[in-house]
mmCIF file of C-alpha atoms and ligand atoms in Angstrom:
data_model
loop_
_atom_site.group_PDB
_atom_site.id
_atom_site.type_symbol
_atom_site.label_atom_id
_atom_site.label_comp_id
_atom_site.label_asym_id
_atom_site.label_seq_id
_atom_site.Cartn_x
_atom_site.Cartn_y
_atom_site.Cartn_z
ATOM 1 C CA MET P 1220 0.000 0.000 0.000
ATOM 2 C CA LYS P 1221 1.187 3.500 -0.864
ATOM 3 C CA SER P 1222 0.671 6.503 1.369
ATOM 4 C CA TYR P 1223 0.858 10.208 0.485
ATOM 5 C CA ARG P 1224 0.579 13.324 2.657
ATOM 6 C CA LYS P 1225 0.506 17.009 1.766
ATOM 7 C CA GLU P 1226 -0.582 20.256 3.412
ATOM 8 C CA LEU P 1227 -2.351 22.928 1.351
ATOM 9 C CA TRP P 1228 -2.094 26.505 2.680
ATOM 10 C CA PHE P 1229 -4.676 29.253 2.463
ATOM 11 C CA ASP P 1230 -4.611 32.931 3.413
ATOM 12 C CA THR P 1231 -8.006 34.464 2.704
ATOM 13 C CA ARG P 1232 -8.549 38.210 2.338
ATOM 14 C CA SER P 1233 -11.966 38.154 3.992
ATOM 15 C CA ARG P 1234 -13.279 36.609 7.213
ATOM 16 C CA ARG P 1235 -15.461 34.106 5.351
ATOM 17 C CA GLU P 1236 -14.725 32.484 2.010
ATOM 18 C CA PHE P 1237 -15.406 29.312 0.046
ATOM 19 C CA ILE P 1238 -12.562 28.088 -2.172
ATOM 20 C CA ASN P 1239 -12.844 25.258 -4.701
ATOM 21 C CA ILE P 1240 -9.782 23.127 -3.894
ATOM 22 C CA THR P 1241 -10.648 20.271 -6.280
ATOM 23 C CA PRO P 1242 -7.792 21.157 -8.700
ATOM 24 C CA GLN P 1243 -5.218 21.065 -5.859
ATOM 25 C CA VAL P 1244 -6.543 17.728 -4.580
ATOM 26 C CA GLU P 1245 -6.426 16.313 -8.130
ATOM 27 C CA GLU P 1246 -2.831 17.541 -8.371
ATOM 28 C CA CYS P 1247 -2.023 15.709 -5.105
ATOM 29 C CA LEU P 1248 -3.616 12.544 -6.469
ATOM 30 C CA LYS P 1249 -1.519 12.771 -9.636
ATOM 31 C CA GLU P 1250 1.645 13.328 -7.535
ATOM 32 C CA SER P 1251 0.811 10.329 -5.331
ATOM 33 C CA GLY P 1252 0.647 7.921 -8.256
ATOM 34 C CA ILE P 1253 -2.191 6.110 -6.473
ATOM 35 C CA ARG P 1254 -4.803 4.617 -8.852
ATOM 36 C CA GLU P 1255 -7.160 2.833 -6.420
ATOM 37 C CA GLY P 1256 -7.779 3.987 -2.864
ATOM 38 C CA ILE P 1257 -9.141 6.767 -0.695
ATOM 39 C CA VAL P 1258 -8.467 10.506 -0.314
ATOM 40 C CA LEU P 1259 -9.015 12.120 3.064
ATOM 41 C CA CYS P 1260 -9.087 15.893 3.045
ATOM 42 C CA ASN P 1261 -9.541 17.823 6.314
ATOM 43 C CA ALA P 1262 -9.206 21.325 7.678
ATOM 44 C CA MET P 1263 -6.469 21.504 10.334
ATOM 45 C CA HIS P 1264 -8.162 24.398 12.145
ATOM 46 C CA ILE P 1265 -11.305 24.488 14.268
ATOM 47 C CA THR P 1266 -12.750 27.537 12.505
ATOM 48 C CA ALA P 1267 -12.506 26.166 8.937
ATOM 49 C CA SER P 1268 -14.223 23.354 7.031
ATOM 50 C CA VAL P 1269 -13.702 21.048 4.114
ATOM 51 C CA PHE P 1270 -16.944 20.024 2.444
ATOM 52 C CA ILE P 1271 -18.324 18.753 -0.851
ATOM 53 C CA ASN P 1272 -21.012 20.553 -2.787
ATOM 54 C CA ASP P 1273 -21.876 22.341 -6.027
ATOM 55 C CA ASP P 1274 -19.558 25.034 -7.445
ATOM 56 C CA GLU P 1275 -22.409 27.503 -7.928
ATOM 57 C CA SER P 1276 -22.146 31.088 -6.667
ATOM 58 C CA GLY P 1277 -25.862 31.396 -5.850
ATOM 59 C CA LEU P 1278 -25.633 28.361 -3.595
ATOM 60 C CA HIS P 1279 -22.505 29.735 -1.908
ATOM 61 C CA ASN P 1280 -24.403 32.931 -1.161
ATOM 62 C CA ASP P 1281 -27.260 30.814 0.223
ATOM 63 C CA PHE P 1282 -24.778 29.032 2.528
ATOM 64 C CA GLU P 1283 -23.469 32.401 3.760
ATOM 65 C CA VAL P 1284 -26.989 33.718 4.505
ATOM 66 C CA TRP P 1285 -28.090 30.454 6.125
ATOM 67 C CA LEU P 1286 -24.978 30.192 8.319
ATOM 68 C CA GLU P 1287 -25.374 33.830 9.403
ATOM 69 C CA LYS P 1288 -28.929 33.032 10.509
ATOM 70 C CA LEU P 1289 -27.749 29.985 12.467
ATOM 71 C CA ALA P 1290 -24.723 31.651 14.062
ATOM 72 C CA PRO P 1291 -24.559 35.404 13.412
ATOM 73 C CA GLU P 1292 -21.056 36.876 13.631
ATOM 74 C CA LYS P 1293 -22.298 39.931 15.592
ATOM 75 C CA PRO P 1294 -22.871 41.050 18.244
ATOM 76 C CA TYR P 1295 -19.706 39.365 19.512
ATOM 77 C CA SER P 1296 -20.965 39.717 23.080
ATOM 78 C CA GLN P 1297 -23.747 37.147 22.482
ATOM 79 C CA TYR P 1298 -21.208 34.281 22.773
ATOM 80 C CA ARG P 1299 -19.498 33.093 25.942
ATOM 81 C CA HIS P 1300 -16.478 31.959 23.891
ATOM 82 C CA ASN P 1301 -15.814 35.578 22.883
ATOM 83 C CA GLY P 1302 -13.784 36.599 25.913
ATOM 84 C CA PHE P 1303 -10.370 37.072 24.331
ATOM 85 C CA GLU P 1304 -11.518 36.055 20.841
ATOM 86 C CA ASP P 1305 -14.295 37.132 18.485
ATOM 87 C CA ASN P 1306 -14.661 33.874 16.566
ATOM 88 C CA ALA P 1307 -17.369 31.874 18.374
ATOM 89 C CA ASP P 1308 -19.576 32.082 15.270
ATOM 90 C CA ALA P 1309 -16.727 30.607 13.192
ATOM 91 C CA HIS P 1310 -16.456 27.559 15.507
ATOM 92 C CA LEU P 1311 -20.219 26.982 15.187
ATOM 93 C CA LYS P 1312 -20.257 27.433 11.395
ATOM 94 C CA ARG P 1313 -17.355 25.013 11.091
ATOM 95 C CA SER P 1314 -19.257 22.374 13.048
ATOM 96 C CA VAL P 1315 -22.261 22.686 10.739
ATOM 97 C CA MET P 1316 -20.199 22.535 7.528
ATOM 98 C CA GLY P 1317 -17.960 19.699 8.733
ATOM 99 C CA ARG P 1318 -14.293 18.980 9.264
ATOM 100 C CA GLU P 1319 -13.398 16.644 6.398
ATOM 101 C CA VAL P 1320 -14.361 14.736 3.296
ATOM 102 C CA VAL P 1321 -13.418 11.288 2.044
ATOM 103 C CA VAL P 1322 -13.445 10.595 -1.698
ATOM 104 C CA ALA P 1323 -12.929 7.266 -3.434
ATOM 105 C CA VAL P 1324 -10.113 7.024 -5.966
ATOM 106 C CA THR P 1325 -10.919 4.889 -9.012
ATOM 107 C CA GLU P 1326 -8.601 4.461 -12.006
ATOM 108 C CA GLY P 1327 -6.478 7.394 -10.818
ATOM 109 C CA LYS P 1328 -9.403 9.836 -10.569
ATOM 110 C CA LEU P 1329 -11.583 11.308 -7.807
ATOM 111 C CA ASP P 1330 -14.735 9.200 -8.061
ATOM 112 C CA PHE P 1331 -17.300 12.021 -7.687
ATOM 113 C CA GLY P 1332 -21.051 12.101 -8.113
ATOM 114 C CA PRO P 1333 -22.385 14.635 -10.624
ATOM 115 C CA TRP P 1334 -21.488 18.263 -9.709
ATOM 116 C CA GLU P 1335 -19.528 17.275 -6.611
ATOM 117 C CA ARG P 1336 -16.530 19.506 -5.890
ATOM 118 C CA ILE P 1337 -14.332 19.883 -2.795
ATOM 119 C CA PHE P 1338 -14.353 23.237 -0.985
ATOM 120 C CA TYR P 1339 -12.322 24.875 1.724
ATOM 121 C CA GLY P 1340 -14.705 26.852 3.923
ATOM 122 C CA GLU P 1341 -13.059 29.658 5.875
ATOM 123 C CA PHE P 1342 -15.033 31.239 8.734
ATOM 124 C CA ASP P 1343 -12.323 33.214 10.546
ATOM 125 C CA GLY P 1344 -9.882 34.187 7.817
ATOM 126 C CA LYS P 1345 -7.137 36.738 7.138
ATOM 127 C CA ARG P 1346 -4.518 34.349 8.499
ATOM 128 C CA ARG P 1347 -2.599 31.376 7.138
ATOM 129 C CA LYS P 1348 -4.357 28.045 7.583
ATOM 130 C CA ARG P 1349 -3.830 24.487 6.408
ATOM 131 C CA VAL P 1350 -5.749 21.620 4.858
ATOM 132 C CA LEU P 1351 -4.363 18.097 5.094
ATOM 133 C CA VAL P 1352 -4.571 15.790 2.088
ATOM 134 C CA LYS P 1353 -3.903 12.133 2.892
ATOM 135 C CA ILE P 1354 -4.137 9.513 0.179
ATOM 136 C CA ILE P 1355 -3.812 5.773 0.720
ATOM 137 C CA GLY P 1356 -4.103 2.951 -1.767
ATOM 138 C CA GLU P 1357 -2.110 1.445 -4.589
HETATM 139 ZN ZN1 ZN Q 1774 -12.075 30.562 19.216
#
């Protein structure tokens, strides 16, 4: 069995952002040389997500509006976590959107359903953060 590990780095300009990281993950898969196996892709920070959905800007706006209803960023004082920090909403949004995704690898390709793409979801940005890509198989 082969094993491959890589960290992808992100430094978003805004507090919240969704980034399609499918091309980077495909690049990792190519580099790994693995043809049959599994890709695990997870955010390495507790205020960011990795999730799979449609690459459609209307939907991404819907996610933003929906998440703001569930866990509004402001007022910061509404959260007990916001003593020294102001990112309680980001922790909550991250929990809703998930930590990681697992994708099957078949014949050297990500074995997606129709319209599935991998996204990095940032909820407390403007700093450097990592995503782990781990691929196992042969
Ligand atoms: Zn925090």
